[in-house]
Every structure is written in structure tokens, then in C-alpha cells.
Short mmCIF file of C-alpha atoms in Angstrom, two decimals:
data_model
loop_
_atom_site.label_atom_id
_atom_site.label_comp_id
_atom_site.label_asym_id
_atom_site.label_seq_id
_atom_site.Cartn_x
_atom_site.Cartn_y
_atom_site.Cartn_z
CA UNK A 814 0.00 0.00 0.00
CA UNK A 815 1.02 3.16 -0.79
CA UNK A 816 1.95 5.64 2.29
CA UNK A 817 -0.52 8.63 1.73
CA UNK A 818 -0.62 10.63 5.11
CA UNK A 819 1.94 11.46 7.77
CA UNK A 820 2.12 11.79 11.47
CA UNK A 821 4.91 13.22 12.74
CA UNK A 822 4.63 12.93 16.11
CA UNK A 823 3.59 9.44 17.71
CA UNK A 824 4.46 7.14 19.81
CA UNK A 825 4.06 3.74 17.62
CA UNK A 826 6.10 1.72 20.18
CA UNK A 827 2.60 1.74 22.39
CA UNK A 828 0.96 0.39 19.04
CA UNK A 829 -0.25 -3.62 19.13
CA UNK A 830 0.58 -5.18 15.56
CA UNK A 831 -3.10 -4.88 14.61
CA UNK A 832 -2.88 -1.14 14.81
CA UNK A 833 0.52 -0.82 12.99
CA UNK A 834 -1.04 -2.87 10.23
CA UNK A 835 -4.20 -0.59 9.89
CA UNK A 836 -1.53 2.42 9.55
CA UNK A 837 0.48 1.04 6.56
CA UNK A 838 -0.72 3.93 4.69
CA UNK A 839 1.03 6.45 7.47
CA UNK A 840 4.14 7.57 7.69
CA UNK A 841 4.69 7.03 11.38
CA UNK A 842 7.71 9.19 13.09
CA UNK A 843 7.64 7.11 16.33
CA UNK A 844 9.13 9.35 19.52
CA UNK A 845 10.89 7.17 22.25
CA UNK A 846 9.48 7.89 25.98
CA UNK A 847 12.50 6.43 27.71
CA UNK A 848 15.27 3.97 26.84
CA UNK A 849 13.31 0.91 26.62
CA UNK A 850 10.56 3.00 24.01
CA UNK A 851 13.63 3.62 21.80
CA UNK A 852 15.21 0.42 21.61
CA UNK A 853 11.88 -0.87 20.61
CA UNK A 854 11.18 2.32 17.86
CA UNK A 855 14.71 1.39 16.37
CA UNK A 856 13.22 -2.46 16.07
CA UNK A 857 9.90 -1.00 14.56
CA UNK A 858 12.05 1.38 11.99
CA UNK A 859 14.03 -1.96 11.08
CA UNK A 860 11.01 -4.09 10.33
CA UNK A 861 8.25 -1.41 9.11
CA UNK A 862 8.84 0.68 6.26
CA UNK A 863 6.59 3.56 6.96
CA UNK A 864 7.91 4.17 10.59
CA UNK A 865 11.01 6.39 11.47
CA UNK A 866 12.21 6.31 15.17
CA UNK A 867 12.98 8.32 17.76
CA UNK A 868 15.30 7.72 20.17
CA UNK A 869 14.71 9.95 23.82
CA UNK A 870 13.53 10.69 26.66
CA UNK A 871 10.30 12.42 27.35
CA UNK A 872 10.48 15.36 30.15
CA UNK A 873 7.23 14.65 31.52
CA UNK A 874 9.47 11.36 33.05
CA UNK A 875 12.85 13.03 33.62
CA UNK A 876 13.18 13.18 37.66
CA UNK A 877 10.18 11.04 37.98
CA UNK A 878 10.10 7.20 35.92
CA UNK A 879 13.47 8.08 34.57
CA UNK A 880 16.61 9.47 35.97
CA UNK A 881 19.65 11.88 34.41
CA UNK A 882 21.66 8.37 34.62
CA UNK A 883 19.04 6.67 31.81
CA UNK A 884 19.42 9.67 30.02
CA UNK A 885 23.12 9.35 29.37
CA UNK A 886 22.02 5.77 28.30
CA UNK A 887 19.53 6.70 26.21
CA UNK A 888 22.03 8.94 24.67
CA UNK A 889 24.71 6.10 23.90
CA UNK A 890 22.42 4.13 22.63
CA UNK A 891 21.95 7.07 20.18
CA UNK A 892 25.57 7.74 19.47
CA UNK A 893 25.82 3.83 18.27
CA UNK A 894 22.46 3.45 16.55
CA UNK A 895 22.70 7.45 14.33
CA UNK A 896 18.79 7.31 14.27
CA UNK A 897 16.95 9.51 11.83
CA UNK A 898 15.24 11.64 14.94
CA UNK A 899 16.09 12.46 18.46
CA UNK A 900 12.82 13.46 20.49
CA UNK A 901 10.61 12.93 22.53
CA UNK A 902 12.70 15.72 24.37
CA UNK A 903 11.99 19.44 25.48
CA UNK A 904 11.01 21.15 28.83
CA UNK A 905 7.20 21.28 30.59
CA UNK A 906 7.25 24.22 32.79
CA UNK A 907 3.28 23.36 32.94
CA UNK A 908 3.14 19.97 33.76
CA UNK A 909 6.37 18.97 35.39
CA UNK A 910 7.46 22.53 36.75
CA UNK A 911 9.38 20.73 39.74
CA UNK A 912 11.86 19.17 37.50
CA UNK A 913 12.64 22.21 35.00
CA UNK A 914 15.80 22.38 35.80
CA UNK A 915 16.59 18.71 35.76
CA UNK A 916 14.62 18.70 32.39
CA UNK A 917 17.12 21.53 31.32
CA UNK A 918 20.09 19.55 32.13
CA UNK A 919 18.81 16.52 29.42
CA UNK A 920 17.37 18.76 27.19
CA UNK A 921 21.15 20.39 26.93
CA UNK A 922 22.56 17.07 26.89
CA UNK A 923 20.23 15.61 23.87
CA UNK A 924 21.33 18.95 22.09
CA UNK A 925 24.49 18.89 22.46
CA UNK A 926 23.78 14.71 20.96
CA UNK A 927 22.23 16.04 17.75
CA UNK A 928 24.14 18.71 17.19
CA UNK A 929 26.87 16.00 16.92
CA UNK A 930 25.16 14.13 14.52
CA UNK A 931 24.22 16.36 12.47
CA UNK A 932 21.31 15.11 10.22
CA UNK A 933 18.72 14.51 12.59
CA UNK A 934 15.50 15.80 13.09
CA UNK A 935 14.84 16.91 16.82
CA UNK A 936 11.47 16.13 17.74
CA UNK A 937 10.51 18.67 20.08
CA UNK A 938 8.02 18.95 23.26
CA UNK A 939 7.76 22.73 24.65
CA UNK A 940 4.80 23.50 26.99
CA UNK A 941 5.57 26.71 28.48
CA UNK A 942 8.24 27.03 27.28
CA UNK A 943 8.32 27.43 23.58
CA UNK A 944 10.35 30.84 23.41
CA UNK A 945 13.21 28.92 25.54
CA UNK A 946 13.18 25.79 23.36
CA UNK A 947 13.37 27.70 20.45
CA UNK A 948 16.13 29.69 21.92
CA UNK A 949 18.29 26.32 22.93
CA UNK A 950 17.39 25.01 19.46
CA UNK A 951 19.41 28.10 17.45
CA UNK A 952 22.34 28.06 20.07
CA UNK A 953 23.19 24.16 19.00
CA UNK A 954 22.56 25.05 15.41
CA UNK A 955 19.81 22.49 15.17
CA UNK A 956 19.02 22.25 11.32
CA UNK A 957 15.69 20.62 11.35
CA UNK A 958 13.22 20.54 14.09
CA UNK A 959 9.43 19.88 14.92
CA UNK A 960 7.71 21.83 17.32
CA UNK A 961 5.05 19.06 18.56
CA UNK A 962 1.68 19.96 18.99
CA UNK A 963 2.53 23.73 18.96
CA UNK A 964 0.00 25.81 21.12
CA UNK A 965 2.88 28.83 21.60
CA UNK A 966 3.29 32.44 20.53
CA UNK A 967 1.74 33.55 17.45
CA UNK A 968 4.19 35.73 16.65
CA UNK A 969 7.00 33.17 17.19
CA UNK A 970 5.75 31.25 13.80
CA UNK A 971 7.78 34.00 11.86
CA UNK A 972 11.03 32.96 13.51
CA UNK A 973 10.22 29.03 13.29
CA UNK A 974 9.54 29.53 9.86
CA UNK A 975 12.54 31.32 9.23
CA UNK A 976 14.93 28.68 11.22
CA UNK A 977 13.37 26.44 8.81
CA UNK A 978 11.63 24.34 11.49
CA UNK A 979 8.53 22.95 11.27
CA UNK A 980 5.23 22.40 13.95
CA UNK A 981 2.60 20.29 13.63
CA UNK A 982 -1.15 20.06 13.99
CA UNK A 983 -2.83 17.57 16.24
CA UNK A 984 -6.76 16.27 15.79
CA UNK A 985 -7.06 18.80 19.22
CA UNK A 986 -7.66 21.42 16.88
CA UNK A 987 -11.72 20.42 16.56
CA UNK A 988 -12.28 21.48 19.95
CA UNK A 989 -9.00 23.17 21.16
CA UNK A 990 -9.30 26.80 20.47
CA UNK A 991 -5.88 27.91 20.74
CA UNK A 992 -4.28 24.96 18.53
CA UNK A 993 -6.98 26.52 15.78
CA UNK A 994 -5.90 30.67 16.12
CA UNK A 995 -2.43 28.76 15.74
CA UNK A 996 -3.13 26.96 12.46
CA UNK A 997 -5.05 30.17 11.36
CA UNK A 998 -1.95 32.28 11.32
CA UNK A 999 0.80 29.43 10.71
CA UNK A 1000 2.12 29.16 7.14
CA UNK A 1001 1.41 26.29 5.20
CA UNK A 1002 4.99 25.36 4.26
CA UNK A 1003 6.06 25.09 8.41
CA UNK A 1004 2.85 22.60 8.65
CA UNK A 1005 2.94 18.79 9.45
CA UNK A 1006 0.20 16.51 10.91
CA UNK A 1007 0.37 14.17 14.12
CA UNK A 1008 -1.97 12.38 16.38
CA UNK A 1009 0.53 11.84 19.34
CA UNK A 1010 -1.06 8.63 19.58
CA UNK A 1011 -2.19 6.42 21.40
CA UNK A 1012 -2.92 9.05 23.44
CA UNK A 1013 -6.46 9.83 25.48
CA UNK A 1014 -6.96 14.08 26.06
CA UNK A 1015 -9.78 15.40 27.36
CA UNK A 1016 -12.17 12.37 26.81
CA UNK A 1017 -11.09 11.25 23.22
CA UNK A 1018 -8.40 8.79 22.42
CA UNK A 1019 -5.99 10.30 20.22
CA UNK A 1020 -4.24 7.42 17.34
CA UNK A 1021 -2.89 7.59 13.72
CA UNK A 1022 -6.16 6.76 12.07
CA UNK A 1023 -7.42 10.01 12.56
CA UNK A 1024 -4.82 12.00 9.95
CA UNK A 1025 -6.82 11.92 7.62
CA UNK A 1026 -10.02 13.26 8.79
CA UNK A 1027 -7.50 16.23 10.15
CA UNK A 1028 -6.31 16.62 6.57
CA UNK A 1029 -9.76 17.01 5.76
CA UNK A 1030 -10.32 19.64 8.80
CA UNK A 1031 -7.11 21.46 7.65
CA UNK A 1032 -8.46 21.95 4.50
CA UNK A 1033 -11.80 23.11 5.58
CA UNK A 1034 -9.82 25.70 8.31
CA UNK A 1035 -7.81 27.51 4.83
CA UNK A 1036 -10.24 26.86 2.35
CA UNK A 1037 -8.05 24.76 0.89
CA UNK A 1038 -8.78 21.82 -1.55
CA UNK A 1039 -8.46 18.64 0.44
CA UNK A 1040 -5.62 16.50 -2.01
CA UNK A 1041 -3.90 20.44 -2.68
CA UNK A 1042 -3.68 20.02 1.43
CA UNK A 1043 -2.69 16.85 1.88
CA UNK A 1044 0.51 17.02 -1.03
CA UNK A 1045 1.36 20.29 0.74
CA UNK A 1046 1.91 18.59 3.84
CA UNK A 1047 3.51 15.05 2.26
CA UNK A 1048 6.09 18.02 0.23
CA UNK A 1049 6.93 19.26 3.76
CA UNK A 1050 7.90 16.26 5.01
CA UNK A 1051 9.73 15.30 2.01
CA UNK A 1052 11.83 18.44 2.11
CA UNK A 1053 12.56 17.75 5.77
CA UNK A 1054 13.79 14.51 5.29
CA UNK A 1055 15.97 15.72 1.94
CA UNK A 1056 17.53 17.90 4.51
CA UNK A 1057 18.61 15.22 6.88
CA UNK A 1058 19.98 12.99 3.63
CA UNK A 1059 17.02 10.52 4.13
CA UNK A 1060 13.87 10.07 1.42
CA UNK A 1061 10.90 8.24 1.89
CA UNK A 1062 8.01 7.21 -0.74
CA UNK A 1063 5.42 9.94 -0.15
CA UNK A 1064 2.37 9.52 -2.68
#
């Protein structure tokens, strides 16, 4: 089957193989959690063709599930594997404000990781604290990046646009107000699509089957056509990965 849609921010390693079957048709950019989530994405990447993995650790879990020591684990396995994508990583000032500044200390240290290697897409998580991500983001001259589920300043879109980074737009957006001002003002070359799935918010279970119905809702949102929307987004992604020296099969 052809791979048609993309999410861009998931966590696939939660997936059963029923549900990574139904998503064939999805490119799946799988974030890692912890250490154990990204030795299992790297397994996925090596046995599914339309998953890319993420290795990291997510800063909800930094101080709590997982210390600064599985970090620096996480972060060898990285150095020996050269994955496509570092991420889940970032600061929560909103959910986790307790362990900022051990979130800061990881979020240096998976920086300071991809600006190493180079060509690698950092998958980023910035609650908060989006002006400050961005910030650490230029200082380690991080080429490509995704802004996950971007709820942040409006008027920061200019400046992700023009650091050539990227956010994406969750199925939140049909009741979420702020997510929609956000995709109101973004520009469409800076937008990708995720589901952060499986993940439940507010009531509704979040998953990968639902990109294409957002597609659909994107469209509606900039009076686009649907398929204009949908190739704008699949070009994006394309382009990103071109950047990195990676290509996929995009239809």
C-alpha cells in the first residue's frame, strides 16, 4: 500500500501489531518515551517501512520514571544506533514545573547529541516554554526541528519559519481553540500533521487513524482543496527529510 498521510509525532512503540497494520498507509515518526521506548522504535524502523524512530527521553518522566543516569544511556544508545530523529525531548514548565531544571540539564545534553550528529530531526516537546526551546534550538545550530503539537506564541511562527523548522497540527484542533488561532496564522509550508497517539486528552483517544479526517479539517480551516492540502503537507515532510539525507516514498 502506498503511504498517503503522515504523522509526525507518535508514539508507535505503544501500538499492538493490529494497529501498525491498519496504519500502513502512514508515515509514522515514532518518539521514544525512555530507553526501553527507543530500543523498541529502532526495532519497529528496522522491520516497518513507513515508521522512522525516535530515540529519547520524554520530560514529563525526567526526575520522575526516569533518571539523568538513563538519560546518558539513552544517549549512547543514540551515538551507536545514528537514528533519523532524536525526540521525545523538550522542557514542561506546565506539567512537570518541579523538574525544570533537571529537564534543562537533558534537554542540553540531547542537544548537544544532535548537534553531533548532524542530520537529525529533533522532535521537540515545549509546553511553556516554547520561546526557551526555540532559543536552545538556534544556540546548538539544530538544522531541522518539529515543534510538537505547537500551542505557543503567534508571533514566534515567523522565527520558526525562518529557522526552517517545522510544527505540527494535532486532531485537538476540533475542539482546542488555541491549537486553531495557531493553524489560522501558521504558514502552510512550516505545517505537518500528528496524532501523538495512542494518546487519550480530554475524553477522546488520540491514534494515527485520525490524519486523515485532520487533513480534511485542515483543509476546511484555509479553504483549501483537500488533495492540494494533503501534497502540501507530504512536500513538507519530504523536504525535511531531503535535509537530513534521508527520502521516503510519499504519494
Amino acid at each position: 500500500m502506498h503511504i498517503k498521510y503522515v504523522d509526525a509525532h507518535c508514539h508507535a512503540h505503544e501500538y499492538d501489531e493490529s494497529s501498525l497494520a491498519k496504519y500502513n498507509h502512514i508515515l509514522l515518526f515514532s518518539v521514544g518515551d525512555d530507553y526501553t521506548s527507543s530500543i523498541r522504535n529502532m526495532k519497529l524502523e528496522g522491520k516497518y517501512s513507513n515508521i522512522i524512530g525516535g530515540i529519547g527521553v520524554h520530560p514529563w518522566s525526567i526526575g520522575y520514571e526516569v533518571p539523568l543516569e538513563e538519560v546518558d544511556k539513552t544517549i549512547e544508545l543514540a551515538l551507536n544506533v545514528k537514528p533519523k530523529m532524536i525526540g521525545e525531548i523538550g522542557l514542561d514548565k506546565r506539567f512537570r514545573p518541579k523538574t525544570i531544571e533537571l529537564q534543562r540539564k537533558a534537554f542540553i545534553k540531547f542537544l548537544e547529541l544532535a548537534s553531533l550528529l548532524k542530520n537529525v530531526i529533533v522532535n521537540v516537546h515545549a509546553l511553556g516554554t516554547w520561546s526557551e526551546v526555540f532559543q536552545e534550538l538556534t544556540n546548538y545550530n539544530i538544522r531541522v526541528a518539529i515543534f510538537h503539537w505547537y500551542i505557543g506564541p503567534i508571533d514566534l511562527l515567523k522565527e520558526i519559519e525562518s529557522q526552517g523548522y517545522y510544527i505540527t497540527i494535532n486532531p485537538s484542533i476540533t475542539f482546542q481553540k488555541r491549537h486553531k488561532e495557531v493553524l489560522l496564522s501558521a504558514p502552510l509550508n512550516i505545517i505537518l500533521t500528528e496524532s501523538d497517539g495512542p494518546y487519550k486528552y480530554r475524553g477522546q483517544l488520540l491514534h494515527s487513524g485520525m490524519i486523515p479526517e485532520l487533513i480534511e479539517y485542515i483543509a476546511k480551516i484555509k479553504d483549501m482543496d483537500i488533495e492540494e492540502t494533503r501534497k502540501i503537507v507530504n512536500n513538507n515532510v519530504k523536504s525535511m527529510l531531503k535535509r537530513i539525507g534521508a527520502s521516503i516514498d510519499l504519494a
